Amino acid sequence: MTQITESIASAIGADRLVTDAAALAAHRTDYWILAHLRRRQGRLADPPLAVVQPRSSAEVAAIVKLARARRTPIVPYGGGSGVVGGATPEAGALVIDLRRMDRLLEVNDTALTASAEAGLLGGEFERRLNARGYVSGHYPQSLELASLGGLVATRSAGQFSTLYGNVEDLCLGLEAVLPNGEIARIVPTPRSATGPSLREIFLGSEGTLGIVTEVTLRIFPKPERRAMSSWSFDGMEPALDAIRRIVRVGWRPAVVRLYDGFEASQWHFKQWVPVNKCALLLLSEGPAGLVEAEERACAEIATAAGGSALGVAPVEHWLERRNHVPSWDQFLDQEMMVDTIEVSAAWDRVATLYDRVIAALRDRPGMLVASAHSSHSYRQGTNLYVTFAVKPENFAEAEAAYVGAWAAVMEATLAAGGSISHHHGIGRMRVPWIERELGTAYPVLRALKRALDPDGLMNPGVLLPA
Amino acid sequence: MTQITESIASAIGADRLVTDAAALAAHRTDYWILAHLRRRQGRLADPPLAVVQPRSSAEVAAIVKLARARRTPIVPYGGGSGVVGGATPEAGALVIDLRRMDRLLEVNDTALTASAEAGLLGGEFERRLNARGYVSGHYPQSLELASLGGLVATRSAGQFSTLYGNVEDLCLGLEAVLPNGEIARIVPTPRSATGPSLREIFLGSEGTLGIVTEVTLRIFPKPERRAMSSWSFDGMEPALDAIRRIVRVGWRPAVVRLYDGFEASQWHFKQWVPVNKCALLLLSEGPAGLVEAEERACAEIATAAGGSALGVAPVEHWLERRNHVPSWDQFLDQEMMVDTIEVSAAWDRVATLYDRVIAALRDRPGMLVASAHSSHSYRQGTNLYVTFAVKPENFAEAEAAYVGAWAAVMEATLAAGGSISHHHGIGRMRVPWIERELGTAYPVLRALKRALDPDGLMNPGVLLPA
């Protein structure tokens, strides 16, 4: 054992330490395809120094203090479902795996909140709530893989976000271990004006400003009624306009998903959607009277915008398959690099953003697929969830092909006035663009980092350049 | 002129400087009754060094740099409508008055946003939007007095907040001059996962972390339909329970106001409300179908909780009088100290909070009035807007009577697990309680302050101890 693992063992117990090769190998990256490629090519960083599995915030605090004293970099690790390398430690880093901290601590029926340790997985949290008559309202595709702490730390978005909000709307309080090893508890309140909202510092911090160890989230009574519909459109522009008109006046269908011609008619919904038509899926839930009124209003707006009704079957089809997560190996075996990139823009820019991003990808050599859907809409704009598949002539150059595709999307997004990440975060993959994304506000993020983590030991190289 | 005013005059023009006695006197405090009392008693701090009225963010930046070089404290000043002393400069401070920066910069019809300089008043902003078919959705009682920058910097809440949200939900982007004199522009996006939300640092910063010079806010199409109703209840508990049941399942009436027995039956609505009964006011607005469904559902829930319908007249009465702001002089002339204190709590604590706060005030000697209403409700809880009037036996001891009343409410709130400010902010009045409010998260706020304002020149003594 190294000095640091010895001191951790003596401080909190040797049983909290994992140093076997398999466990170390399992924590060399998360769900980032580029790291999986590098591993195949023998270019991934060596395994971390050790994996620690604390059982309490106090244990996390003790570990952070010991690591800090020895200037050892720390990488917090939740479910490992991140797709941009946010949990991809450099060799010699200490991984703090939060998965053993998975207790549901409290469900408050009157205040409609639930508190849990950070390592509880989203799917398990949802089932525990369902058994008591509640829902979490937060359903990322990674629901069964992602930890609650990870969802908070990466600023996650769920598939039902138009109604329930994203994780920053759901997370009312949290506990975090600061880079100096002190525990900060941000107490949930319905609403306060007691200075800046400190929880926002940790929402999206990706382990660089502290380690989220506990969260308090809003919960919701199971909705009384659900209504579903789907619509085909001739193109993205009229369909985007239909969404804009629905949310503009105050309707909030939980699910609002618009697939472009390729994704709708040649991929996900080909049994229902005519060739090259787009497909809009809507799902409303809540009190019966609200859902009925919303369903009627959405149908009127979609029809007026040129939509043709496709019925409920496409929505049911999506509901059944929505959380399928592909294995990167199946693509790497075929010498393809496949990924998704989510960006966002205001309504007056999103059609241009779509055109530019797709065009930029199609210009890339070896590009097999370049398509997108919108999956999270707001009164001010929406996101685009871009999928690409590239098969380079020479697979030894797969990294360049992959990074080139990413760069094309990032540059097209910045040029169109969009934002470079809607909900996957910055991780390692987007670091080259974070300064341009934030512009003159970038020094504020740098100042925050320096203030809380002056030695730069927390997840170095993620969110900000190391 | 002093050295600093000379250098400001030479940098941005002598016409930007106001040094006459009347203007300096007008900027010695905001709408804080304690400062008005101290002025009468000759105990208020001497006037500020000078008042500067910049016309652009660049001018604000130049002023901040000059002041910083000479280590001169800076107090940003908007509409002067704060009620807890947030704009109450110490002698020798430089006041930066934003009121000459009052341009409406852009209304984006497609993205539903409006950008304006920080000095534009809320009422003027609303009228400019109304003329284009929009509403701001943000109606604090101080609407006609408060600047948009001030509303953002103090984390303001509006009377229609249950539908439209509070200022943190409305403000999507802003420009601020940092304490080092650099301009940081936080570009609005519908939603991003690009690190922590940096605008949240300035929402509630009360001028201590930077000076907000421009804001971008959500706007809303004028609602199609409005519905109003009011209800009497035997006590606060059943009425609070009715509100909780309304918002719990997803209804969001724009206005939800519950007045206790004193305020309802002996003050605001005595022509309609039987003695000692409470009164609940509801106002829904939005698409016709939604409003109709919401009105029906609210009536059912209110009736089931024991409410008796009072009709629309009390709501109309409130709408007409809602923005009346009393003059402190009328009370000081009568040797009374009068104030409001807004606190918040989760639903499982708010009835206890009400009882304890009112009891704590009634215990104070010379207390004439101690009452409260709830004016901002959420799925998780609500606020209490407490009013007190105290007439000390000897008016020379008015400050002690006033501070004692405040302390009683602050201590009762902390003891009941509430939050010490719902929407007026910390200012100078609440500074003694900020550390206990934030608990172990307090060092995070301190670190933020040290990081951005290491010399402590920005509004010293506000939000945090000087």
mmCIF file of N, CA and C in Angstrom, chain A residues 381-454:
data_model
loop_
_atom_site.group_PDB
_atom_site.id
_atom_site.type_symbol
_atom_site.label_atom_id
_atom_site.label_comp_id
_atom_site.label_asym_id
_atom_site.label_seq_id
_atom_site.Cartn_x
_atom_site.Cartn_y
_atom_site.Cartn_z
ATOM 1 N N GLY A 381 -36.590 28.464 -25.784
ATOM 2 C CA GLY A 381 -35.875 27.716 -26.811
ATOM 3 C C GLY A 381 -35.926 26.233 -26.548
ATOM 4 N N THR A 382 -35.019 25.509 -27.154
ATOM 5 C CA THR A 382 -35.052 24.057 -27.026
ATOM 6 C C THR A 382 -33.639 23.510 -27.186
ATOM 7 N N ASN A 383 -33.507 22.209 -27.017
ATOM 8 C CA ASN A 383 -32.209 21.575 -27.231
ATOM 9 C C ASN A 383 -32.218 20.800 -28.545
ATOM 10 N N LEU A 384 -31.055 20.478 -29.028
ATOM 11 C CA LEU A 384 -30.914 19.518 -30.123
ATOM 12 C C LEU A 384 -30.011 18.405 -29.622
ATOM 13 N N TYR A 385 -30.486 17.199 -29.777
ATOM 14 C CA TYR A 385 -29.735 16.029 -29.350
ATOM 15 C C TYR A 385 -29.242 15.377 -30.631
ATOM 16 N N VAL A 386 -27.983 15.619 -30.939
ATOM 17 C CA VAL A 386 -27.409 15.229 -32.222
ATOM 18 C C VAL A 386 -26.795 13.827 -32.101
ATOM 19 N N THR A 387 -27.036 12.987 -33.061
ATOM 20 C CA THR A 387 -26.390 11.668 -33.113
ATOM 21 C C THR A 387 -25.496 11.614 -34.349
ATOM 22 N N PHE A 388 -24.277 11.113 -34.166
ATOM 23 C CA PHE A 388 -23.453 10.896 -35.358
ATOM 24 C C PHE A 388 -22.783 9.534 -35.285
ATOM 25 N N ALA A 389 -22.484 8.982 -36.455
ATOM 26 C CA ALA A 389 -21.716 7.735 -36.569
ATOM 27 C C ALA A 389 -20.701 7.963 -37.673
ATOM 28 N N VAL A 390 -19.439 7.789 -37.320
ATOM 29 C CA VAL A 390 -18.384 8.014 -38.309
ATOM 30 C C VAL A 390 -17.513 6.757 -38.396
ATOM 31 N N LYS A 391 -17.181 6.380 -39.613
ATOM 32 C CA LYS A 391 -16.349 5.188 -39.836
ATOM 33 C C LYS A 391 -15.136 5.634 -40.644
ATOM 34 N N PRO A 392 -14.025 5.894 -39.951
ATOM 35 C CA PRO A 392 -12.850 6.408 -40.666
ATOM 36 C C PRO A 392 -12.252 5.328 -41.564
ATOM 37 N N GLU A 393 -11.657 5.775 -42.637
ATOM 38 C CA GLU A 393 -11.043 4.830 -43.578
ATOM 39 C C GLU A 393 -10.040 3.937 -42.848
ATOM 40 N N ASN A 394 -9.232 4.579 -42.006
ATOM 41 C CA ASN A 394 -8.245 3.845 -41.220
ATOM 42 C C ASN A 394 -8.610 3.981 -39.744
ATOM 43 N N PHE A 395 -8.993 2.870 -39.094
ATOM 44 C CA PHE A 395 -9.513 2.972 -37.734
ATOM 45 C C PHE A 395 -8.444 3.417 -36.728
ATOM 46 N N ALA A 396 -7.188 3.314 -37.113
ATOM 47 C CA ALA A 396 -6.132 3.858 -36.239
ATOM 48 C C ALA A 396 -6.306 5.361 -36.051
ATOM 49 N N GLU A 397 -7.037 5.992 -36.975
ATOM 50 C CA GLU A 397 -7.283 7.437 -36.869
ATOM 51 C C GLU A 397 -8.672 7.751 -36.315
ATOM 52 N N ALA A 398 -9.234 6.794 -35.588
ATOM 53 C CA ALA A 398 -10.603 6.967 -35.077
ATOM 54 C C ALA A 398 -10.722 8.160 -34.141
ATOM 55 N N GLU A 399 -9.685 8.380 -33.317
ATOM 56 C CA GLU A 399 -9.768 9.509 -32.385
ATOM 57 C C GLU A 399 -9.866 10.831 -33.133
ATOM 58 N N ALA A 400 -9.063 10.981 -34.165
ATOM 59 C CA ALA A 400 -9.113 12.232 -34.935
ATOM 60 C C ALA A 400 -10.470 12.417 -35.603
ATOM 61 N N ALA A 401 -11.041 11.314 -36.120
ATOM 62 C CA ALA A 401 -12.356 11.406 -36.765
ATOM 63 C C ALA A 401 -13.420 11.818 -35.752
ATOM 64 N N TYR A 402 -13.297 11.244 -34.569
ATOM 65 C CA TYR A 402 -14.266 11.523 -33.499
ATOM 66 C C TYR A 402 -14.141 12.957 -32.992
ATOM 67 N N VAL A 403 -12.932 13.350 -32.681
ATOM 68 C CA VAL A 403 -12.704 14.708 -32.184
ATOM 69 C C VAL A 403 -13.075 15.733 -33.260
ATOM 70 N N GLY A 404 -12.827 15.384 -34.514
ATOM 71 C CA GLY A 404 -13.192 16.280 -35.607
ATOM 72 C C GLY A 404 -14.703 16.482 -35.694
ATOM 73 N N ALA A 405 -15.444 15.414 -35.487
ATOM 74 C CA ALA A 405 -16.909 15.523 -35.518
ATOM 75 C C ALA A 405 -17.391 16.399 -34.360
ATOM 76 N N TRP A 406 -16.846 16.152 -33.179
ATOM 77 C CA TRP A 406 -17.193 16.984 -32.023
ATOM 78 C C TRP A 406 -16.861 18.447 -32.287
ATOM 79 N N ALA A 407 -15.677 18.695 -32.786
ATOM 80 C CA ALA A 407 -15.252 20.077 -33.028
ATOM 81 C C ALA A 407 -16.183 20.757 -34.025
ATOM 82 N N ALA A 408 -16.606 19.997 -35.038
ATOM 83 C CA ALA A 408 -17.512 20.572 -36.039
ATOM 84 C C ALA A 408 -18.818 21.013 -35.383
ATOM 85 N N VAL A 409 -19.335 20.188 -34.475
ATOM 86 C CA VAL A 409 -20.595 20.533 -33.810
ATOM 87 C C VAL A 409 -20.398 21.700 -32.838
ATOM 88 N N MET A 410 -19.305 21.682 -32.088
ATOM 89 C CA MET A 410 -19.047 22.770 -31.138
ATOM 90 C C MET A 410 -18.904 24.109 -31.870
ATOM 91 N N GLU A 411 -18.128 24.103 -32.958
ATOM 92 C CA GLU A 411 -17.908 25.349 -33.694
ATOM 93 C C GLU A 411 -19.199 25.837 -34.348
ATOM 94 N N ALA A 412 -19.974 24.913 -34.923
ATOM 95 C CA ALA A 412 -21.237 25.317 -35.555
ATOM 96 C C ALA A 412 -22.199 25.876 -34.512
ATOM 97 N N THR A 413 -22.165 25.283 -33.321
ATOM 98 C CA THR A 413 -23.059 25.749 -32.256
ATOM 99 C C THR A 413 -22.686 27.159 -31.808
ATOM 100 N N LEU A 414 -21.406 27.375 -31.569
ATOM 101 C CA LEU A 414 -20.966 28.715 -31.150
ATOM 102 C C LEU A 414 -21.265 29.738 -32.250
ATOM 103 N N ALA A 415 -21.044 29.352 -33.504
ATOM 104 C CA ALA A 415 -21.281 30.284 -34.613
ATOM 105 C C ALA A 415 -22.770 30.625 -34.737
ATOM 106 N N ALA A 416 -23.639 29.687 -34.382
ATOM 107 C CA ALA A 416 -25.085 29.928 -34.501
ATOM 108 C C ALA A 416 -25.671 30.562 -33.236
ATOM 109 N N GLY A 417 -24.812 30.885 -32.261
ATOM 110 C CA GLY A 417 -25.312 31.507 -31.034
ATOM 111 C C GLY A 417 -25.983 30.528 -30.096
ATOM 112 N N GLY A 418 -25.617 29.257 -30.198
ATOM 113 C CA GLY A 418 -26.170 28.261 -29.285
ATOM 114 C C GLY A 418 -25.274 28.056 -28.077
ATOM 115 N N SER A 419 -25.700 27.151 -27.207
ATOM 116 C CA SER A 419 -24.911 26.800 -26.023
ATOM 117 C C SER A 419 -24.366 25.383 -26.225
ATOM 118 N N ILE A 420 -23.102 25.165 -25.867
ATOM 119 C CA ILE A 420 -22.409 23.933 -26.266
ATOM 120 C C ILE A 420 -22.820 22.681 -25.496
ATOM 121 N N SER A 421 -23.496 22.816 -24.349
ATOM 122 C CA SER A 421 -24.041 21.609 -23.702
ATOM 123 C C SER A 421 -25.402 21.887 -23.103
ATOM 124 N N HIS A 422 -26.366 21.058 -23.475
ATOM 125 C CA HIS A 422 -27.673 21.171 -22.841
ATOM 126 C C HIS A 422 -27.744 20.398 -21.535
ATOM 127 N N HIS A 423 -27.226 19.155 -21.500
ATOM 128 C CA HIS A 423 -27.373 18.401 -20.254
ATOM 129 C C HIS A 423 -26.328 17.322 -19.989
ATOM 130 N N HIS A 424 -25.363 17.107 -20.855
ATOM 131 C CA HIS A 424 -24.330 16.119 -20.526
ATOM 132 C C HIS A 424 -23.147 16.729 -19.778
ATOM 133 N N GLY A 425 -23.034 18.032 -19.840
ATOM 134 C CA GLY A 425 -21.955 18.702 -19.118
ATOM 135 C C GLY A 425 -20.700 18.864 -19.965
ATOM 136 N N ILE A 426 -19.660 19.332 -19.306
ATOM 137 C CA ILE A 426 -18.405 19.646 -19.988
ATOM 138 C C ILE A 426 -17.451 18.448 -19.958
ATOM 139 N N GLY A 427 -17.330 17.801 -18.799
ATOM 140 C CA GLY A 427 -16.435 16.651 -18.681
ATOM 141 C C GLY A 427 -15.035 16.999 -19.129
ATOM 142 N N ARG A 428 -14.395 16.049 -19.836
ATOM 143 C CA ARG A 428 -13.102 16.355 -20.465
ATOM 144 C C ARG A 428 -13.295 16.750 -21.930
ATOM 145 N N MET A 429 -14.361 16.212 -22.538
ATOM 146 C CA MET A 429 -14.531 16.354 -23.987
ATOM 147 C C MET A 429 -14.734 17.799 -24.413
ATOM 148 N N ARG A 430 -15.480 18.581 -23.615
ATOM 149 C CA ARG A 430 -15.817 19.941 -24.051
ATOM 150 C C ARG A 430 -14.884 21.024 -23.492
ATOM 151 N N VAL A 431 -13.875 20.615 -22.723
ATOM 152 C CA VAL A 431 -13.007 21.620 -22.086
ATOM 153 C C VAL A 431 -12.426 22.628 -23.091
ATOM 154 N N PRO A 432 -12.039 22.200 -24.304
ATOM 155 C CA PRO A 432 -11.452 23.195 -25.224
ATOM 156 C C PRO A 432 -12.399 24.343 -25.593
ATOM 157 N N TRP A 433 -13.703 24.165 -25.359
ATOM 158 C CA TRP A 433 -14.661 25.198 -25.772
ATOM 159 C C TRP A 433 -15.287 25.951 -24.599
ATOM 160 N N ILE A 434 -14.960 25.581 -23.357
ATOM 161 C CA ILE A 434 -15.658 26.201 -22.220
ATOM 162 C C ILE A 434 -15.377 27.697 -22.140
ATOM 163 N N GLU A 435 -14.161 28.115 -22.440
ATOM 164 C CA GLU A 435 -13.848 29.544 -22.319
ATOM 165 C C GLU A 435 -14.657 30.360 -23.329
ATOM 166 N N ARG A 436 -14.768 29.845 -24.563
ATOM 167 C CA ARG A 436 -15.553 30.596 -25.558
ATOM 168 C C ARG A 436 -17.043 30.548 -25.225
ATOM 169 N N GLU A 437 -17.502 29.436 -24.685
ATOM 170 C CA GLU A 437 -18.912 29.343 -24.281
ATOM 171 C C GLU A 437 -19.252 30.430 -23.255
ATOM 172 N N LEU A 438 -18.404 30.575 -22.260
ATOM 173 C CA LEU A 438 -18.725 31.492 -21.161
ATOM 174 C C LEU A 438 -18.301 32.928 -21.444
ATOM 175 N N GLY A 439 -17.385 33.129 -22.357
ATOM 176 C CA GLY A 439 -16.990 34.489 -22.734
ATOM 177 C C GLY A 439 -16.426 35.263 -21.558
ATOM 178 N N THR A 440 -16.903 36.492 -21.391
ATOM 179 C CA THR A 440 -16.352 37.336 -20.318
ATOM 180 C C THR A 440 -16.782 36.861 -18.932
ATOM 181 N N ALA A 441 -17.675 35.880 -18.855
ATOM 182 C CA ALA A 441 -18.041 35.311 -17.547
ATOM 183 C C ALA A 441 -17.082 34.194 -17.123
ATOM 184 N N TYR A 442 -16.235 33.763 -18.045
ATOM 185 C CA TYR A 442 -15.300 32.667 -17.730
ATOM 186 C C TYR A 442 -14.433 32.969 -16.500
ATOM 187 N N PRO A 443 -13.901 34.197 -16.357
ATOM 188 C CA PRO A 443 -13.094 34.471 -15.154
ATOM 189 C C PRO A 443 -13.858 34.270 -13.843
ATOM 190 N N VAL A 444 -15.184 34.400 -13.876
ATOM 191 C CA VAL A 444 -15.961 34.172 -12.645
ATOM 192 C C VAL A 444 -15.877 32.697 -12.251
ATOM 193 N N LEU A 445 -15.983 31.808 -13.241
ATOM 194 C CA LEU A 445 -15.851 30.377 -12.945
ATOM 195 C C LEU A 445 -14.433 30.058 -12.464
ATOM 196 N N ARG A 446 -13.441 30.674 -13.093
ATOM 197 C CA ARG A 446 -12.051 30.457 -12.654
ATOM 198 C C ARG A 446 -11.858 30.935 -11.208
ATOM 199 N N ALA A 447 -12.447 32.067 -10.892
ATOM 200 C CA ALA A 447 -12.311 32.608 -9.526
ATOM 201 C C ALA A 447 -12.972 31.681 -8.505
ATOM 202 N N LEU A 448 -14.109 31.127 -8.888
ATOM 203 C CA LEU A 448 -14.819 30.185 -8.011
ATOM 204 C C LEU A 448 -13.949 28.957 -7.759
ATOM 205 N N LYS A 449 -13.352 28.445 -8.816
ATOM 206 C CA LYS A 449 -12.484 27.273 -8.692
ATOM 207 C C LYS A 449 -11.289 27.583 -7.787
ATOM 208 N N ARG A 450 -10.624 28.687 -8.033
ATOM 209 C CA ARG A 450 -9.465 29.056 -7.206
ATOM 210 C C ARG A 450 -9.861 29.241 -5.748
ATOM 211 N N ALA A 451 -11.054 29.810 -5.536
ATOM 212 C CA ALA A 451 -11.476 30.090 -4.152
ATOM 213 C C ALA A 451 -11.719 28.804 -3.386
ATOM 214 N N LEU A 452 -12.359 27.823 -4.020
ATOM 215 C CA LEU A 452 -12.735 26.612 -3.293
ATOM 216 C C LEU A 452 -11.672 25.529 -3.375
ATOM 217 N N ASP A 453 -10.928 25.503 -4.467
ATOM 218 C CA ASP A 453 -9.946 24.428 -4.670
ATOM 219 C C ASP A 453 -8.624 25.031 -5.130
ATOM 220 N N PRO A 454 -7.985 25.791 -4.247
ATOM 221 C CA PRO A 454 -6.778 26.537 -4.675
ATOM 222 C C PRO A 454 -5.661 25.624 -5.178
#
